[in-house]
Tab-separated table of C-alpha atoms in Angstrom:
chain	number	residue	atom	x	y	z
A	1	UNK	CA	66.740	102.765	93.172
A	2	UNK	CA	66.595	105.924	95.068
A	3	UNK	CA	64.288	108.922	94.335
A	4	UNK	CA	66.872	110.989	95.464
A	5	UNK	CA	70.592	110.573	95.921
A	6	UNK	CA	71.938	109.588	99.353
A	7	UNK	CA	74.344	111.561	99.482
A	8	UNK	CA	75.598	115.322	98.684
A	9	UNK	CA	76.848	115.658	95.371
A	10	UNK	CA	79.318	118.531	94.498
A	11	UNK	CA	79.308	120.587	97.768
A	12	UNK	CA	82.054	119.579	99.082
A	13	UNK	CA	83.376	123.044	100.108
A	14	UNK	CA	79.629	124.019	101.485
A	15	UNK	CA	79.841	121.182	103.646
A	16	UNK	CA	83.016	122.037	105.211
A	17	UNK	CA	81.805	125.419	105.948
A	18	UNK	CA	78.488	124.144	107.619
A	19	UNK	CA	80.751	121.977	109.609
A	20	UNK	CA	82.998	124.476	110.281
A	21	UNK	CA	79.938	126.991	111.672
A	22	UNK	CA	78.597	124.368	113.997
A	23	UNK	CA	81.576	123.579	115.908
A	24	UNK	CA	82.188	127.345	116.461
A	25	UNK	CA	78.640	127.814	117.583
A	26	UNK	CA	79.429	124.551	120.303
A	27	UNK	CA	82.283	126.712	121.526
A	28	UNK	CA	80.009	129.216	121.921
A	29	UNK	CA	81.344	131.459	118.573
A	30	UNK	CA	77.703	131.664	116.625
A	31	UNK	CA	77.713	132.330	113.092
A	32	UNK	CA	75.088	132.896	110.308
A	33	UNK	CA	75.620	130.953	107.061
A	34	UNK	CA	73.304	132.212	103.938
A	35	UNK	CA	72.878	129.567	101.528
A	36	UNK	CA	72.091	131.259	97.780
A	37	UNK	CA	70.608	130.238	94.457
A	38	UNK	CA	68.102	128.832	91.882
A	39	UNK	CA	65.340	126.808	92.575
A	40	UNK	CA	66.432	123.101	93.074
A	41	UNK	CA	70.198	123.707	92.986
A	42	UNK	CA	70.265	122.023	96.793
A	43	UNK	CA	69.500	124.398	99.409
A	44	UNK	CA	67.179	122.675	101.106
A	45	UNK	CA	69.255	119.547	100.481
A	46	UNK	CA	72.202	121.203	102.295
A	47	UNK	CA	70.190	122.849	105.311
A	48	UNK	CA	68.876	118.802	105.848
A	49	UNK	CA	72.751	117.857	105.992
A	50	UNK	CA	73.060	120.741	108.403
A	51	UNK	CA	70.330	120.010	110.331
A	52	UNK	CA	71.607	116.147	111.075
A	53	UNK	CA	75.128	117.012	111.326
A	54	UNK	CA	74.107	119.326	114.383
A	55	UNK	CA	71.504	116.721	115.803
A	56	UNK	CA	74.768	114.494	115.580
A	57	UNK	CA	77.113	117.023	117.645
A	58	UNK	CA	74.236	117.230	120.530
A	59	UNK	CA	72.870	120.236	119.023
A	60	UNK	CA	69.375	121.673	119.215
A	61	UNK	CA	67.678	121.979	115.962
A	62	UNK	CA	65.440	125.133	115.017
A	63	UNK	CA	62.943	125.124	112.119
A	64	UNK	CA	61.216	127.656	110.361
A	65	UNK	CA	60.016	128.787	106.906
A	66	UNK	CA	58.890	131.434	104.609
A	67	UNK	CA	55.849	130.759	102.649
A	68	UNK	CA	53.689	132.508	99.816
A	69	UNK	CA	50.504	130.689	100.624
A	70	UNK	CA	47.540	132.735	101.953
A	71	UNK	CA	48.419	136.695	103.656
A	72	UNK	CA	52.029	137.503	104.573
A	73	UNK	CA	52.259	136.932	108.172
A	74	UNK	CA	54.800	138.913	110.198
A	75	UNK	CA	57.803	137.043	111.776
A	76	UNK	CA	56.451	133.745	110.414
A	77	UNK	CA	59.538	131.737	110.333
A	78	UNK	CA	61.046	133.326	113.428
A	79	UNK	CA	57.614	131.872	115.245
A	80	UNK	CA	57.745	128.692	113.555
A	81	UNK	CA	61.575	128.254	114.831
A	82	UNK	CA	60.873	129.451	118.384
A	83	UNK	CA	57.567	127.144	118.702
A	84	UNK	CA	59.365	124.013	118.268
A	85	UNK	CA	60.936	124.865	121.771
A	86	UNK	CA	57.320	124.556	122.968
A	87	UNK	CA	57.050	121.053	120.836
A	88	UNK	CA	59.461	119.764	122.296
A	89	UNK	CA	58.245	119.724	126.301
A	90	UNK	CA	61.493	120.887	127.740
A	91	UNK	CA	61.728	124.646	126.881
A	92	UNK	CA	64.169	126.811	128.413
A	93	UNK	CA	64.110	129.025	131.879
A	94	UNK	CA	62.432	132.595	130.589
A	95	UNK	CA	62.286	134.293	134.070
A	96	UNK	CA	66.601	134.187	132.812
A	97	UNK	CA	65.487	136.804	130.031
A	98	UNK	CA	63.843	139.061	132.714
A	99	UNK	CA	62.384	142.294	130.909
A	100	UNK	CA	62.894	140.341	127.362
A	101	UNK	CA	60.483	137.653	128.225
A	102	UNK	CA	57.515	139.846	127.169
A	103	UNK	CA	58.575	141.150	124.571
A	104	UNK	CA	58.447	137.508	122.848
A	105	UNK	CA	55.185	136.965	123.444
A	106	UNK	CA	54.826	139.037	120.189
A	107	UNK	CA	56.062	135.943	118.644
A	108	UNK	CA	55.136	132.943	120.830
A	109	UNK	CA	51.700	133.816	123.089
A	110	UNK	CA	52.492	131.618	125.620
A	111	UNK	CA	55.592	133.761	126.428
A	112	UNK	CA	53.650	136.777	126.643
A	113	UNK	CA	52.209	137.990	129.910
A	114	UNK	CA	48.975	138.368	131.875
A	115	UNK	CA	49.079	142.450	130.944
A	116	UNK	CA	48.560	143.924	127.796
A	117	UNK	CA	51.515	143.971	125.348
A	118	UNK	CA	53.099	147.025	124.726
A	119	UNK	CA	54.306	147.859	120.879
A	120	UNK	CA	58.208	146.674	121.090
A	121	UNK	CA	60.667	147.835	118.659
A	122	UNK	CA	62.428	145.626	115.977
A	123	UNK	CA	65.567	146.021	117.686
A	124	UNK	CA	64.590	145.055	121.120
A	125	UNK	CA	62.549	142.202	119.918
A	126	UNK	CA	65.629	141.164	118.172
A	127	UNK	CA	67.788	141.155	121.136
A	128	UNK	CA	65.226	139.053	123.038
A	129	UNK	CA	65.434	136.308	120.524
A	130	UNK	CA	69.296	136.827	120.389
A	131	UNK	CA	69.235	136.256	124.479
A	132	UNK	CA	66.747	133.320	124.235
A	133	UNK	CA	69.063	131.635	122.293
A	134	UNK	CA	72.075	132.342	124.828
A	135	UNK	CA	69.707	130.864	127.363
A	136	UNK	CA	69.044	127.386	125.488
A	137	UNK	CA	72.389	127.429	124.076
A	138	UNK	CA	73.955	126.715	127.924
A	139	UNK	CA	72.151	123.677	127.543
A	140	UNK	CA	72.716	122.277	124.093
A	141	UNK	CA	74.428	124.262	121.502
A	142	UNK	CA	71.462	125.425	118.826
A	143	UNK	CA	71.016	125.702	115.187
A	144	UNK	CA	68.713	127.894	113.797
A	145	UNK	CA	67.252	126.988	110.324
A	146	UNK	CA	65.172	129.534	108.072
A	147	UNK	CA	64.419	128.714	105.032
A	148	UNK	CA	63.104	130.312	101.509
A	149	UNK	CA	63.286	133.777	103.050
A	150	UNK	CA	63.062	135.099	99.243
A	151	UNK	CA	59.588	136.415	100.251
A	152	UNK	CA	60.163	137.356	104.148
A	153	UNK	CA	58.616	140.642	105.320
A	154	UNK	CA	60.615	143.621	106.364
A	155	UNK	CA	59.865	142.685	110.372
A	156	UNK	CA	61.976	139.127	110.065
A	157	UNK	CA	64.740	140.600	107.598
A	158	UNK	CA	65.430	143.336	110.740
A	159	UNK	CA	65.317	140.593	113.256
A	160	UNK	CA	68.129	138.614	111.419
A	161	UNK	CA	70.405	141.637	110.205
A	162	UNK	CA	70.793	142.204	114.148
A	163	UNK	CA	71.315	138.919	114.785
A	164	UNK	CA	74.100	137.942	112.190
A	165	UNK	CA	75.859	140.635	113.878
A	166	UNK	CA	75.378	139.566	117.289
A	167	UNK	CA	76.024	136.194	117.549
A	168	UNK	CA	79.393	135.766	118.308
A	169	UNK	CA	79.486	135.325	122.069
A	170	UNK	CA	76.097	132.550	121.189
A	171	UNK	CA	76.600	129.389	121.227
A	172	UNK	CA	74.129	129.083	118.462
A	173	UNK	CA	74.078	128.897	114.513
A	174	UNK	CA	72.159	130.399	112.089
A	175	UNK	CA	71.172	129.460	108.621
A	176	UNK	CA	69.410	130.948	105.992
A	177	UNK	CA	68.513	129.978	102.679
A	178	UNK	CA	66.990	132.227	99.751
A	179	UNK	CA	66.530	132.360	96.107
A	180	UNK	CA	68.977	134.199	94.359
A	181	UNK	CA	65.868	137.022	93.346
A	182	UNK	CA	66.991	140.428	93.578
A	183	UNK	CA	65.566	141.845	96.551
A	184	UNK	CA	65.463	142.727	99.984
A	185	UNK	CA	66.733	139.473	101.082
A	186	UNK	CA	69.245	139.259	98.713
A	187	UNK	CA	70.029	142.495	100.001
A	188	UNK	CA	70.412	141.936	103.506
A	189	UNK	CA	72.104	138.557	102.354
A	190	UNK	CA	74.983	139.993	100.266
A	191	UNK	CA	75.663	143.288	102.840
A	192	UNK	CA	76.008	140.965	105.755
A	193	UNK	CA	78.448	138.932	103.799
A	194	UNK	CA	80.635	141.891	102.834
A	195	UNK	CA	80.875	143.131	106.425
A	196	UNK	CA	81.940	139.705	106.978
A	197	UNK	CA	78.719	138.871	109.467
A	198	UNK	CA	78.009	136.047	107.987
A	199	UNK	CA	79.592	133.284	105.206
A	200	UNK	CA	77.473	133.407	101.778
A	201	UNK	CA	77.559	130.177	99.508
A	202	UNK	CA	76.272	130.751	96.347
A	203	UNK	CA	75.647	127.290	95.076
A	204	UNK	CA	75.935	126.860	91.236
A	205	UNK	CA	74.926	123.820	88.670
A	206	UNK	CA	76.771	120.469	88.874
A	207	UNK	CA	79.334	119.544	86.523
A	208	UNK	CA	78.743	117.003	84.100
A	209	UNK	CA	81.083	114.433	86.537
A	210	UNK	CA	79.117	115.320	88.951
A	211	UNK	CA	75.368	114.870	87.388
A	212	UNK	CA	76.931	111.279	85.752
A	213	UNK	CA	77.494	110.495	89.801
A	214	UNK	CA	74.281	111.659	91.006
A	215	UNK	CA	72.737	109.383	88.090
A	216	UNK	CA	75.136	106.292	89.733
A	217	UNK	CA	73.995	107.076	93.245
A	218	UNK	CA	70.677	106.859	92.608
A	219	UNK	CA	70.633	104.058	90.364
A	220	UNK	CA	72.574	102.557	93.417
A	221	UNK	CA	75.463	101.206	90.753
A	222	UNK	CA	79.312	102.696	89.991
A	223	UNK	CA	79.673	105.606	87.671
A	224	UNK	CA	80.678	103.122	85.010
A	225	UNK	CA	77.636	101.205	85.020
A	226	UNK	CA	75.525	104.058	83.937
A	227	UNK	CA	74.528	104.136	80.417
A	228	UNK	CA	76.023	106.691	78.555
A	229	UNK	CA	73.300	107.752	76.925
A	230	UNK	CA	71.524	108.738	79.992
A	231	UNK	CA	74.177	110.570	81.433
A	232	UNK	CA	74.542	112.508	78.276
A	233	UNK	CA	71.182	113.320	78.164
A	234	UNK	CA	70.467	114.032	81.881
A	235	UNK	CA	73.597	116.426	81.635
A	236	UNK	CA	72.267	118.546	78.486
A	237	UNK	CA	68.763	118.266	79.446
A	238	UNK	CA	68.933	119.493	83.583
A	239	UNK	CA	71.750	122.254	82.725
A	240	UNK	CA	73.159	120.781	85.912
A	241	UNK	CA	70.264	121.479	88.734
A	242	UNK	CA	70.027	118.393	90.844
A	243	UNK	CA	65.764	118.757	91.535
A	244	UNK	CA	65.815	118.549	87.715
A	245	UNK	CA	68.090	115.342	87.551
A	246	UNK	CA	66.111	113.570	90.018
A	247	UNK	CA	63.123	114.262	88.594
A	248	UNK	CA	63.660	113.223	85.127
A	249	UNK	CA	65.274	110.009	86.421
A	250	UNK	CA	61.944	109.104	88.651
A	251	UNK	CA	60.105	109.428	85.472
A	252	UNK	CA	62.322	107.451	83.429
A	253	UNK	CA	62.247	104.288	85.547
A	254	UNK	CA	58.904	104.757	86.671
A	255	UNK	CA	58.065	105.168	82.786
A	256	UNK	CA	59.125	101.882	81.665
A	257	UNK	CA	62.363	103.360	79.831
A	258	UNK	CA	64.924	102.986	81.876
A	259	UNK	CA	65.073	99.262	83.152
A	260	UNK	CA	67.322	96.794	85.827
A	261	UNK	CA	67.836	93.690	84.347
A	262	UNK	CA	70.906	90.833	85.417
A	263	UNK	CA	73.041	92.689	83.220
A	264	UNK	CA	72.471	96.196	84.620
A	265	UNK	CA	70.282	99.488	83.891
A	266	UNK	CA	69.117	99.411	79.915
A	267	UNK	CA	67.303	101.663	78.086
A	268	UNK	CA	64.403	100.239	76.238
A	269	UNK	CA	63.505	102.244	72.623
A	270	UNK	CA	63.554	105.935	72.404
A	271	UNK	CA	65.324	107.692	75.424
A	272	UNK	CA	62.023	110.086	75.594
A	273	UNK	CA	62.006	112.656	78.961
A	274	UNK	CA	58.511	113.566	79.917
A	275	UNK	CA	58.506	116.825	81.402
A	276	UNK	CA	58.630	116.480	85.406
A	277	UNK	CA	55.505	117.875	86.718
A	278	UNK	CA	56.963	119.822	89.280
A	279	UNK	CA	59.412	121.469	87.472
A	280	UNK	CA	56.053	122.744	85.265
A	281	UNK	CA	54.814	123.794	88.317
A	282	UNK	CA	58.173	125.560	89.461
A	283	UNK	CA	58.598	127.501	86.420
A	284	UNK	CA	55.122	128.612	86.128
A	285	UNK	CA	55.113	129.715	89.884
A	286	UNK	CA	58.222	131.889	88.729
A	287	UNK	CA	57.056	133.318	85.275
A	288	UNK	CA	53.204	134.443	87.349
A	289	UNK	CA	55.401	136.354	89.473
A	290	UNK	CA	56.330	138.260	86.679
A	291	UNK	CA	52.729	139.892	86.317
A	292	UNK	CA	50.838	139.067	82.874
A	293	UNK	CA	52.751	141.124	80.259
A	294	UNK	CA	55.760	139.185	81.351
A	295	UNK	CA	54.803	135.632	81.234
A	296	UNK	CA	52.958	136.403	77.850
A	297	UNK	CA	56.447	137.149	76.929
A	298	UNK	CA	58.100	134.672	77.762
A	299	UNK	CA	55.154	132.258	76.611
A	300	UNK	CA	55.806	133.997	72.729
A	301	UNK	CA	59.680	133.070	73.238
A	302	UNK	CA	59.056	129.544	74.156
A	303	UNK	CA	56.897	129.305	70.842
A	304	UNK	CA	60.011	130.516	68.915
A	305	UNK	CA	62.584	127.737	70.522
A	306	UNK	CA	65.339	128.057	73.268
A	307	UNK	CA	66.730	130.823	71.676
A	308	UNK	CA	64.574	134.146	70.095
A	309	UNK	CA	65.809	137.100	68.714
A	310	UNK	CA	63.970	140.888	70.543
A	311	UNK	CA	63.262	141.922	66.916
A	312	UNK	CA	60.533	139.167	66.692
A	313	UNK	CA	59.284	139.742	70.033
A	314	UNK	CA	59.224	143.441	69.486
A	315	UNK	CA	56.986	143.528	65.837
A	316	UNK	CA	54.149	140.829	68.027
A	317	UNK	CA	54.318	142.376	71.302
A	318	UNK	CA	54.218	146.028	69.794
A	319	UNK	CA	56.151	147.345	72.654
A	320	UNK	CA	59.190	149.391	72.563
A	321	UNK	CA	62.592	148.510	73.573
A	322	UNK	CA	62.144	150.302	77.300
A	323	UNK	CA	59.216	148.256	77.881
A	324	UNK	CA	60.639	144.790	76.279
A	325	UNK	CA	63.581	145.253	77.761
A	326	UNK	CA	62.100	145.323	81.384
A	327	UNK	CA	60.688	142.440	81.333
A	328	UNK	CA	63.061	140.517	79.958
A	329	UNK	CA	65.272	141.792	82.805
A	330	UNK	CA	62.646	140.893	84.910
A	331	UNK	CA	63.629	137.499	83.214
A	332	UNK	CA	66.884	137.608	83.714
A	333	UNK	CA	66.544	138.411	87.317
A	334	UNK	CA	64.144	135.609	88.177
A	335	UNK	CA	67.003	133.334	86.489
A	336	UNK	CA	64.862	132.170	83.586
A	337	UNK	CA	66.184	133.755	80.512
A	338	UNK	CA	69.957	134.944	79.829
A	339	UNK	CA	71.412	137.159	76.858
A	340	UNK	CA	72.743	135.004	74.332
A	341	UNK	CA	75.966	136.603	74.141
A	342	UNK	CA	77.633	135.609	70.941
A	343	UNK	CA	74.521	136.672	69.096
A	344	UNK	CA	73.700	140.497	69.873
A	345	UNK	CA	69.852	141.103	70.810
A	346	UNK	CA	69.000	137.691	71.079
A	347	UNK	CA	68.032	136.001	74.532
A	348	UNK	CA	68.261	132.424	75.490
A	349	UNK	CA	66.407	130.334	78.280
A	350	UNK	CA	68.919	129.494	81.003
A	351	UNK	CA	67.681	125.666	81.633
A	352	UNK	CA	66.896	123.836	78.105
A	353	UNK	CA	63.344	122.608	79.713
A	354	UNK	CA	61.851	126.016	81.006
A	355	UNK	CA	60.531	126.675	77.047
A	356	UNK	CA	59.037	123.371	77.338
A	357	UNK	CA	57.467	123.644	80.573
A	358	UNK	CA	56.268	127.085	79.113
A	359	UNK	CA	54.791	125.513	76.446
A	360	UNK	CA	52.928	123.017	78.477
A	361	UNK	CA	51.071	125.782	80.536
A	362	UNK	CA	49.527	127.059	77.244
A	363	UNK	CA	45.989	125.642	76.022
A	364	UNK	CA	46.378	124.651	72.311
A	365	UNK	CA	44.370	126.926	70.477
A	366	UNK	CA	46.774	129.797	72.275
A	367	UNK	CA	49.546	128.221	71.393
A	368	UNK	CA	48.373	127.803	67.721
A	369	UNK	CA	47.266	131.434	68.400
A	370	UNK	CA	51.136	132.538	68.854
A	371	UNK	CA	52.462	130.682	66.354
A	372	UNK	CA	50.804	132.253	63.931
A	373	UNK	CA	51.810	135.611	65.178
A	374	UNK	CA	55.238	135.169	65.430
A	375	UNK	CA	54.734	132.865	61.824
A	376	UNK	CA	53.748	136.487	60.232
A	377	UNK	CA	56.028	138.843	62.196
A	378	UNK	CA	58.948	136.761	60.499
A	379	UNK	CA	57.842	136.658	57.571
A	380	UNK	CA	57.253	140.562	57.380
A	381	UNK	CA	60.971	141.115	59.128
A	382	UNK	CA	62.541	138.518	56.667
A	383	UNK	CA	61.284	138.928	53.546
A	384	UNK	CA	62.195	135.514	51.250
A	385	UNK	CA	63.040	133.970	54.439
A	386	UNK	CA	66.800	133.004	53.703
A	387	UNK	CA	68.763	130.230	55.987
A	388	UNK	CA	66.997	129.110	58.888
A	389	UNK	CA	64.088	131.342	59.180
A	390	UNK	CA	61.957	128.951	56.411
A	391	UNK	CA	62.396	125.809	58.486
A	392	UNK	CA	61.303	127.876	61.639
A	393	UNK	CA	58.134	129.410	59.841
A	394	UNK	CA	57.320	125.964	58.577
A	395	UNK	CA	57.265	124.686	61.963
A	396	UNK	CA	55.054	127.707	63.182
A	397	UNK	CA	52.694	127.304	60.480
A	398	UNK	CA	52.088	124.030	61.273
A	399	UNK	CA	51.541	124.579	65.032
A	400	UNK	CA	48.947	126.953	64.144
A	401	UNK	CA	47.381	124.412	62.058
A	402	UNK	CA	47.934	125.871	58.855
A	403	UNK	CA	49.878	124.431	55.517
């Protein structure tokens, strides 16, 4: 079995416009490509295809990446990309960039010169890494990678607005990737791609086809073969994220319930998904971001099911509609929660797993805690409790440990 699938599932239109930007940037027409979306939908996936389709073609690969760990660090990924030309023992010519090879010493030291540096603008910075890149692109055609920009400071988001709309006389590629967060990313992101600077993909879930083949490919068997019953359940259960499908498959296999035997892949008992640890982690690196008030929120939907109505949330928070109503944007704009539209003020969680991996953050006496708030706020906004509110408070009750 695979832990992940071999191959690209569902992207077969991204992958002809990756291939697409690297033979323009080998004929010395550089383009940016901005790949968009959720956590785990494939970006990184897609940026490793690009990566080894350009080391195929001759290309020169580089690598850098955003990161929220420790103090924001200006230019980070821009320095991480341009060191691997120093990795690599056979950097290019910089007495070719003549007044511009100083100023990149602000992002590689060993570029800089004997002298004091003087304070350099964005913009000319920007145009000395756009001329580097004409200088190692007579060599080998290059591909610049950046990835999970979501977070990038203001510094590296100037640096690539110029050079999206410079590179067309490079032979060199750029490619970003980025959550789909509104923000200044997102912002530069979606104006580049309307002044047609750059091509935006904004990669969306898998069909259910196409999560049924991911299952086959990494079970390393024909679509066929695949128990239905998994497929189903990988389907409803991932919402069509392939991090999420992967996931829940390693722990199936790896938990005993999903077994190889001479007659194929069988399921053994109860088809019972432990949550993937990661995706735990994923979700609660998301909701912190949301400051306190927020993930408290969210924690008091999760308590009340996949789907929870703002009148509940309103009578236990004791916040007004302005206030609920920004954060549960807030929601909506991280990509965690969505308005159930049939139903008018209620909200639903987009993925059918982020209530549970909310759930799992909370200690049980907190979660006992909240179920006996919401329990009481229920039963004070539906008096008798008709239809499905007395199974719900039932539940609650017994959460919080009460009959």
């Amino acid at each position: 079995m695979h832990t992940r699938a071999p191959i690209v599932v569902g992207r077969d239109e991204e992958l002809r416009v990756l291939e697409r930007v690297l033979a323009d940037a080998g004929a010395r027409r550089g383009r940016a490509v901005f790949l968009v979306g959720e956590p785990g939908i494939g970006k990184t996936r897609l940026a490793r295809f690009a990566a080894g389709a350009a080391f195929d073609r001759g290309m020169r690969v580089l690598r850098g990446r955003g990161s929220t760990i420790g103090p924001m660090v200006p230019f980070r990924p821009l320095t991480e990309a341009l060191m691997s030309l120093l990795r690599a023992g056979n950097g290019p010519d910089l007495r070719e960039l003549g007044a511009y090879q100083p100023v990149l010493g602000t992002l590689v030291p060993e570029w800089g010169t004997e002298a004091p540096r003087q304070a350099h603008s964005v913009v000319v910075l920007a145009e000395a890494v756009l001329r580097l890149l004409a200088v190692v692109g007579r060599a080998q055609p290059c591909l610049v990678v950046l990835e999970d920009l979501h977070d990038a400071d203001a510094e590296t988001l100037a640096v690539i607005d110029y050079l999206v709309d410079n590179l067309d006389q490079v032979p060199a590629a750029l490619l970003v990737t980025t959550r789909a967060d509104p923000g200044p990313t997102l912002d530069v992101v979606r104006l580049a791609a309307q002044r047609e600077a750059g091509a935006l993909l904004e990669l969306g879930r898998l069909g259910e086809a196409q999560v049924r083949r991911m299952v086959a490919l990494c079970l390393e068997v024909d679509e066929s073969e695949v128990p239905d019953e998994v497929a189903e359940r990988m389907w409803a259960d991932s919402a069509g994220n392939p991090f999420v499908v992967e996931e829940m498959l390693h722990g199936l296999v790896n938990g005993g319930v999903l077994v190889r035997d001479p007659g194929g892949w069988q399921v053994l008992g109860d088809l019972r998904i432990d949550l993937p640890t990661a995706l735990v982690r994923a979700i609660a690196h998301r909701t912190d971001r949301l400051g306190p008030q927020g993930r408290e929120l969210l924690s008091l939907a999760a308590v009340l099911g996949h789907r929870f109505p703002l009148s509940v949330l309103r009578r236990v928070t004791g916040m007004d509609d302005r206030g609920l109503l920004s954060h549960l944007h807030a929601g909506v704009a991280a990509q965690l929660v969505t308005p159930d539209e049939p139903v008018p003020d209620w909200y639903a969680f987009r993925h059918p797993l982020t209530a549970e991996a909310l759930l799992a953050q909370l200690p049980p006496p907190h979660r006992a805690e909240l179920s006996r708030r919401i329990a009481d706020a229920v039963q004070e906004l539906h008096r008798g409790l008709p239809g499905e509110w007395c199974p719900l408070v039932a539940s609650l009750r017994l959460d919080a440990g009460q009959t």
